[in-house]
């Protein structure tokens, strides 16, 4: 599903966070959004999900204007938000419980538990899991929601570097197969290069997206990642300079 955002504006109290932001993501495209802490990345995702409402601007899914909470987005918030009183399986199948199809979703969830390193923990409560396991459970929950557009807010942020690498490899492996449009918020430049078709920088000075960097398939390789430095340096410069240096 194609996503288009036009002139999105939002303030918290008197502080303008987004100011006429335009953004377009092709069907099946994987876009990462980078920017300094506090620039409004999570705010943008919350606006898309309808958790908060914009002051101005429009959002279109496949050309249709959408408003408020819709079925188009699967959202993984920055904090994992598992319910402590529900088991891992119940947490992971939350959307099945809400939208129906719970039994089928449980079957899908059980089939994926191994890949997410959660096998054997289906009936445990979140308090029995490590931070990384909880984050993987939240990620699995998001993927099991069959909405066309995934909004991922630092999904691997709390993971140790090894697990994070494994999850990135896994996501890259299923990226094309799952055929979803993805908007990923991350602070990890390497992760953005490794997973994305395109990287956008959110510029706090303007409240809009500034620079955009297209990533080729060759650049999305870990081997290459170990050798490269220039692209990483450039993206880092764009974040620090807010895109004013081009
Ligand atoms: N509920 C709120 N009330 C008032 N201000 C808020 C609220 N939530 C966020 N803000 C402010 O809005 C700005 C953008 O916040 P947001 O969470 O979108 O940033 P971010 O880019 O996701 O940052 P990070 O990379 O640290 O997660 C920040 O300056 C933050 O202090
Ligand atoms: Mg954030």
Tab-separated table of C-alpha atoms and ligand atoms in Angstrom:
chain	number	residue	atom	x	y	z
A	1	UNK	CA	0.000	0.000	0.000
A	2	UNK	CA	1.271	3.421	-0.964
A	3	UNK	CA	1.504	6.083	1.740
A	4	UNK	CA	1.433	9.810	1.099
A	5	UNK	CA	1.638	12.582	3.647
A	6	UNK	CA	1.024	16.156	2.669
A	7	UNK	CA	1.615	19.302	4.715
A	8	UNK	CA	1.457	17.555	8.093
A	9	UNK	CA	1.682	20.032	10.954
A	10	UNK	CA	1.664	19.349	14.667
A	11	UNK	CA	2.608	21.185	17.879
A	12	UNK	CA	2.866	20.188	21.501
A	13	UNK	CA	1.580	23.159	23.447
A	14	UNK	CA	3.292	26.073	21.686
A	15	UNK	CA	6.188	24.079	20.307
A	16	UNK	CA	5.897	23.308	16.623
A	17	UNK	CA	7.216	19.782	16.021
A	18	UNK	CA	6.168	19.115	12.421
A	19	UNK	CA	5.605	21.996	10.053
A	20	UNK	CA	4.143	21.116	6.680
A	21	UNK	CA	5.871	17.744	6.361
A	22	UNK	CA	5.503	15.956	3.016
A	23	UNK	CA	6.437	12.320	2.609
A	24	UNK	CA	5.688	9.637	0.095
A	25	UNK	CA	6.432	5.913	0.365
A	26	UNK	CA	5.870	3.517	-2.509
A	27	UNK	CA	4.008	0.253	-2.159
A	28	UNK	CA	6.426	-2.281	-0.651
A	29	UNK	CA	9.153	0.294	-0.077
A	30	UNK	CA	11.269	0.195	3.103
A	31	UNK	CA	12.040	3.690	4.349
A	32	UNK	CA	14.028	4.587	7.457
A	33	UNK	CA	13.553	7.867	9.265
A	34	UNK	CA	16.544	9.251	11.124
A	35	UNK	CA	17.012	12.459	13.042
A	36	UNK	CA	18.285	13.835	16.332
A	37	UNK	CA	16.538	12.840	19.540
A	38	UNK	CA	13.391	14.889	20.111
A	39	UNK	CA	12.959	15.984	16.474
A	40	UNK	CA	9.510	14.385	16.179
A	41	UNK	CA	10.010	10.896	14.711
A	42	UNK	CA	7.769	9.125	17.226
A	43	UNK	CA	5.284	11.993	16.940
A	44	UNK	CA	5.017	11.384	13.193
A	45	UNK	CA	4.249	7.685	13.743
A	46	UNK	CA	1.653	8.522	16.411
A	47	UNK	CA	-0.016	10.951	13.999
A	48	UNK	CA	-0.210	8.242	11.340
A	49	UNK	CA	-1.761	5.717	13.723
A	50	UNK	CA	-4.335	8.294	14.818
A	51	UNK	CA	-3.290	8.151	18.475
A	52	UNK	CA	-2.872	11.935	18.201
A	53	UNK	CA	-4.427	14.295	15.623
A	54	UNK	CA	-2.599	16.785	13.406
A	55	UNK	CA	-3.270	20.520	13.321
A	56	UNK	CA	-3.105	20.450	9.565
A	57	UNK	CA	-2.214	18.288	6.613
A	58	UNK	CA	-3.475	15.113	5.028
A	59	UNK	CA	-2.577	11.437	4.905
A	60	UNK	CA	-3.457	9.177	1.984
A	61	UNK	CA	-3.294	5.380	1.783
A	62	UNK	CA	-3.419	4.222	-1.836
A	63	UNK	CA	-4.792	7.634	-2.764
A	64	UNK	CA	-7.634	7.529	-0.233
A	65	UNK	CA	-7.600	10.189	2.437
A	66	UNK	CA	-7.510	8.627	5.893
A	67	UNK	CA	-8.185	10.175	9.292
A	68	UNK	CA	-8.059	8.981	12.876
A	69	UNK	CA	-7.442	5.353	13.745
A	70	UNK	CA	-7.564	3.088	10.674
A	71	UNK	CA	-6.810	-0.539	9.863
A	72	UNK	CA	-3.943	0.380	7.523
A	73	UNK	CA	-1.132	0.506	10.068
A	74	UNK	CA	0.607	-2.038	12.271
A	75	UNK	CA	2.442	0.005	14.861
A	76	UNK	CA	5.285	-0.985	17.119
A	77	UNK	CA	5.703	1.791	19.690
A	78	UNK	CA	9.086	2.806	21.062
A	79	UNK	CA	8.377	1.014	24.355
A	80	UNK	CA	7.291	-2.593	24.006
A	81	UNK	CA	3.951	-2.238	25.828
A	82	UNK	CA	3.345	-5.884	26.604
A	83	UNK	CA	0.583	-6.406	29.148
A	84	UNK	CA	2.211	-7.841	32.292
A	85	UNK	CA	-0.902	-9.852	33.215
A	86	UNK	CA	-1.109	-11.632	29.858
A	87	UNK	CA	1.117	-14.513	28.728
A	88	UNK	CA	3.496	-14.099	25.799
A	89	UNK	CA	1.132	-15.954	23.472
A	90	UNK	CA	-1.821	-13.807	24.583
A	91	UNK	CA	0.239	-10.641	24.169
A	92	UNK	CA	1.491	-11.633	20.732
A	93	UNK	CA	-2.066	-12.447	19.554
A	94	UNK	CA	-3.581	-9.251	20.924
A	95	UNK	CA	-4.764	-8.004	17.525
A	96	UNK	CA	-6.410	-11.362	16.809
A	97	UNK	CA	-8.380	-10.956	19.994
A	98	UNK	CA	-9.419	-7.418	19.051
A	99	UNK	CA	-10.121	-7.919	15.345
A	100	UNK	CA	-11.150	-11.586	15.294
A	101	UNK	CA	-9.318	-14.595	13.872
A	102	UNK	CA	-7.674	-15.379	17.200
A	103	UNK	CA	-7.312	-19.135	16.672
A	104	UNK	CA	-5.640	-18.711	13.275
A	105	UNK	CA	-3.335	-16.065	14.696
A	106	UNK	CA	-2.354	-18.364	17.561
A	107	UNK	CA	-1.334	-20.974	14.983
A	108	UNK	CA	0.770	-18.426	13.084
A	109	UNK	CA	2.291	-17.173	16.333
A	110	UNK	CA	3.266	-20.677	17.477
A	111	UNK	CA	4.907	-21.313	14.101
A	112	UNK	CA	7.013	-18.146	14.487
A	113	UNK	CA	8.019	-18.514	18.147
A	114	UNK	CA	11.236	-20.355	17.285
A	115	UNK	CA	12.367	-17.756	14.758
A	116	UNK	CA	11.817	-15.064	17.366
A	117	UNK	CA	13.693	-16.948	20.086
A	118	UNK	CA	10.528	-17.296	22.146
A	119	UNK	CA	9.906	-21.024	21.898
A	120	UNK	CA	9.020	-22.476	25.268
A	121	UNK	CA	8.016	-19.071	26.630
A	122	UNK	CA	4.526	-18.970	25.113
A	123	UNK	CA	2.819	-19.378	28.479
A	124	UNK	CA	5.213	-17.257	30.523
A	125	UNK	CA	4.454	-13.697	31.565
A	126	UNK	CA	6.575	-10.779	30.299
A	127	UNK	CA	8.287	-10.411	33.688
A	128	UNK	CA	9.988	-13.796	33.073
A	129	UNK	CA	11.633	-12.567	29.841
A	130	UNK	CA	14.704	-10.488	29.152
A	131	UNK	CA	14.310	-6.997	27.644
A	132	UNK	CA	15.380	-8.323	24.249
A	133	UNK	CA	12.852	-11.152	24.366
A	134	UNK	CA	10.084	-8.738	25.291
A	135	UNK	CA	11.016	-6.541	22.373
A	136	UNK	CA	10.964	-9.517	20.004
A	137	UNK	CA	7.517	-10.464	21.319
A	138	UNK	CA	6.293	-6.923	20.642
A	139	UNK	CA	7.790	-7.119	17.160
A	140	UNK	CA	6.131	-10.460	16.455
A	141	UNK	CA	2.824	-9.008	17.614
A	142	UNK	CA	3.216	-6.158	15.119
A	143	UNK	CA	4.039	-8.506	12.240
A	144	UNK	CA	1.078	-10.779	13.002
A	145	UNK	CA	-1.208	-7.808	12.507
A	146	UNK	CA	-1.935	-8.008	8.797
A	147	UNK	CA	-2.097	-4.268	8.128
A	148	UNK	CA	-0.282	-3.221	4.949
A	149	UNK	CA	1.942	-0.535	6.414
A	150	UNK	CA	4.359	-1.274	9.255
A	151	UNK	CA	5.369	1.608	11.512
A	152	UNK	CA	8.350	0.519	13.592
A	153	UNK	CA	9.701	2.863	16.271
A	154	UNK	CA	13.235	1.701	17.136
A	155	UNK	CA	12.151	-1.949	17.189
A	156	UNK	CA	15.659	-3.201	18.001
A	157	UNK	CA	16.691	-0.340	20.263
A	158	UNK	CA	16.770	-2.357	23.481
A	159	UNK	CA	18.540	-5.400	22.054
A	160	UNK	CA	22.159	-6.347	22.642
A	161	UNK	CA	24.372	-5.977	19.604
A	162	UNK	CA	24.404	-9.696	18.711
A	163	UNK	CA	20.636	-10.182	18.959
A	164	UNK	CA	20.104	-6.914	17.163
A	165	UNK	CA	22.257	-8.139	14.276
A	166	UNK	CA	20.322	-11.415	14.184
A	167	UNK	CA	16.978	-9.582	14.113
A	168	UNK	CA	18.229	-7.258	11.372
A	169	UNK	CA	19.362	-10.276	9.327
A	170	UNK	CA	16.020	-11.900	9.907
A	171	UNK	CA	14.093	-8.775	8.896
A	172	UNK	CA	16.222	-8.364	5.774
A	173	UNK	CA	15.499	-12.010	4.927
A	174	UNK	CA	11.728	-11.590	5.154
A	175	UNK	CA	11.673	-8.005	3.902
A	176	UNK	CA	10.768	-8.773	0.330
A	177	UNK	CA	8.630	-11.809	1.145
A	178	UNK	CA	6.375	-10.010	3.610
A	179	UNK	CA	5.660	-7.398	0.950
A	180	UNK	CA	4.730	-4.595	3.312
A	181	UNK	CA	5.365	-0.919	3.148
A	182	UNK	CA	7.643	-0.057	6.072
A	183	UNK	CA	8.496	3.173	7.865
A	184	UNK	CA	11.249	2.423	10.382
A	185	UNK	CA	12.456	4.933	12.948
A	186	UNK	CA	15.989	4.270	14.106
A	187	UNK	CA	19.091	5.938	15.521
A	188	UNK	CA	21.284	3.237	14.063
A	189	UNK	CA	22.766	4.439	10.771
A	190	UNK	CA	24.141	0.980	9.895
A	191	UNK	CA	20.735	-0.565	10.514
A	192	UNK	CA	19.142	2.016	8.240
A	193	UNK	CA	21.660	1.338	5.458
A	194	UNK	CA	21.348	-2.416	5.896
A	195	UNK	CA	17.548	-2.563	5.710
A	196	UNK	CA	16.297	0.392	3.684
A	197	UNK	CA	15.506	1.343	0.132
A	198	UNK	CA	15.673	4.960	1.191
A	199	UNK	CA	16.707	6.970	4.241
A	200	UNK	CA	15.024	10.231	5.186
A	201	UNK	CA	16.337	12.722	7.693
A	202	UNK	CA	13.848	14.649	9.797
A	203	UNK	CA	15.150	18.155	10.314
A	204	UNK	CA	14.144	19.740	13.639
A	205	UNK	CA	14.963	23.213	12.309
A	206	UNK	CA	12.228	23.065	9.659
A	207	UNK	CA	9.888	20.361	11.003
A	208	UNK	CA	10.121	18.661	7.610
A	209	UNK	CA	12.130	15.882	6.052
A	210	UNK	CA	15.411	17.215	4.721
A	211	UNK	CA	17.899	15.053	2.886
A	212	UNK	CA	17.047	11.732	1.355
A	213	UNK	CA	19.550	8.993	0.633
A	214	UNK	CA	18.689	6.151	-1.727
A	215	UNK	CA	20.347	2.840	-0.785
A	216	UNK	CA	21.210	0.388	-3.527
A	217	UNK	CA	20.960	-3.359	-3.115
A	218	UNK	CA	24.761	-3.636	-3.187
A	219	UNK	CA	25.030	-1.129	-0.357
A	220	UNK	CA	22.587	-3.192	1.737
A	221	UNK	CA	25.159	-5.894	2.323
A	222	UNK	CA	26.874	-6.482	5.615
A	223	UNK	CA	30.188	-7.264	3.910
A	224	UNK	CA	30.019	-3.936	2.279
A	225	UNK	CA	28.960	-2.391	5.558
A	226	UNK	CA	32.199	-3.429	7.204
A	227	UNK	CA	34.194	-1.768	4.441
A	228	UNK	CA	32.182	1.372	3.873
A	229	UNK	CA	32.451	4.498	5.908
A	230	UNK	CA	31.773	7.277	3.506
A	231	UNK	CA	28.016	6.784	3.231
A	232	UNK	CA	27.735	6.384	6.992
A	233	UNK	CA	29.718	9.569	7.475
A	234	UNK	CA	27.499	11.414	5.030
A	235	UNK	CA	24.285	10.320	6.758
A	236	UNK	CA	25.759	11.234	10.141
A	237	UNK	CA	26.609	14.657	8.739
A	238	UNK	CA	23.062	15.093	7.464
A	239	UNK	CA	21.629	14.268	10.890
A	240	UNK	CA	23.998	16.610	12.700
A	241	UNK	CA	23.644	19.380	10.150
A	242	UNK	CA	19.936	18.761	9.681
A	243	UNK	CA	20.441	18.582	5.919
A	244	UNK	CA	21.718	22.155	5.717
A	245	UNK	CA	25.085	21.164	4.305
A	246	UNK	CA	24.035	20.125	0.845
B	1	LIG	N1	3.140	14.261	25.326
B	1	LIG	C1	3.989	15.267	25.070
B	1	LIG	N2	3.759	16.514	25.545
B	1	LIG	C2	4.578	17.552	25.280
B	1	LIG	N3	5.693	17.438	24.517
B	1	LIG	C3	5.986	16.233	24.021
B	1	LIG	C4	5.158	15.083	24.269
B	1	LIG	N4	5.689	14.013	23.619
B	1	LIG	C5	6.797	14.478	23.017
B	1	LIG	N5	6.979	15.799	23.247
B	1	LIG	C6	8.062	16.631	22.712
B	1	LIG	O1	7.968	16.603	21.302
B	1	LIG	C7	9.268	16.522	20.703
B	1	LIG	C8	9.313	15.355	19.760
B	1	LIG	O2	9.174	14.148	20.491
B	1	LIG	P1	9.312	12.734	19.802
B	1	LIG	O3	9.030	11.722	20.844
B	1	LIG	O4	8.479	12.701	18.569
B	1	LIG	O5	10.850	12.743	19.387
B	1	LIG	P2	11.745	11.599	18.711
B	1	LIG	O6	12.313	12.174	17.458
B	1	LIG	O7	10.963	10.352	18.607
B	1	LIG	O8	12.919	11.427	19.766
B	1	LIG	P3	13.749	10.103	20.200
B	1	LIG	O9	14.690	9.869	19.088
B	1	LIG	O10	14.434	10.512	21.455
B	1	LIG	O11	12.774	8.987	20.420
B	1	LIG	C9	10.250	16.456	21.848
B	1	LIG	O12	10.790	17.741	22.022
B	1	LIG	C10	9.428	16.057	23.053
B	1	LIG	O13	9.916	16.647	24.207
B	2	LIG	MG1	11.090	8.508	19.503
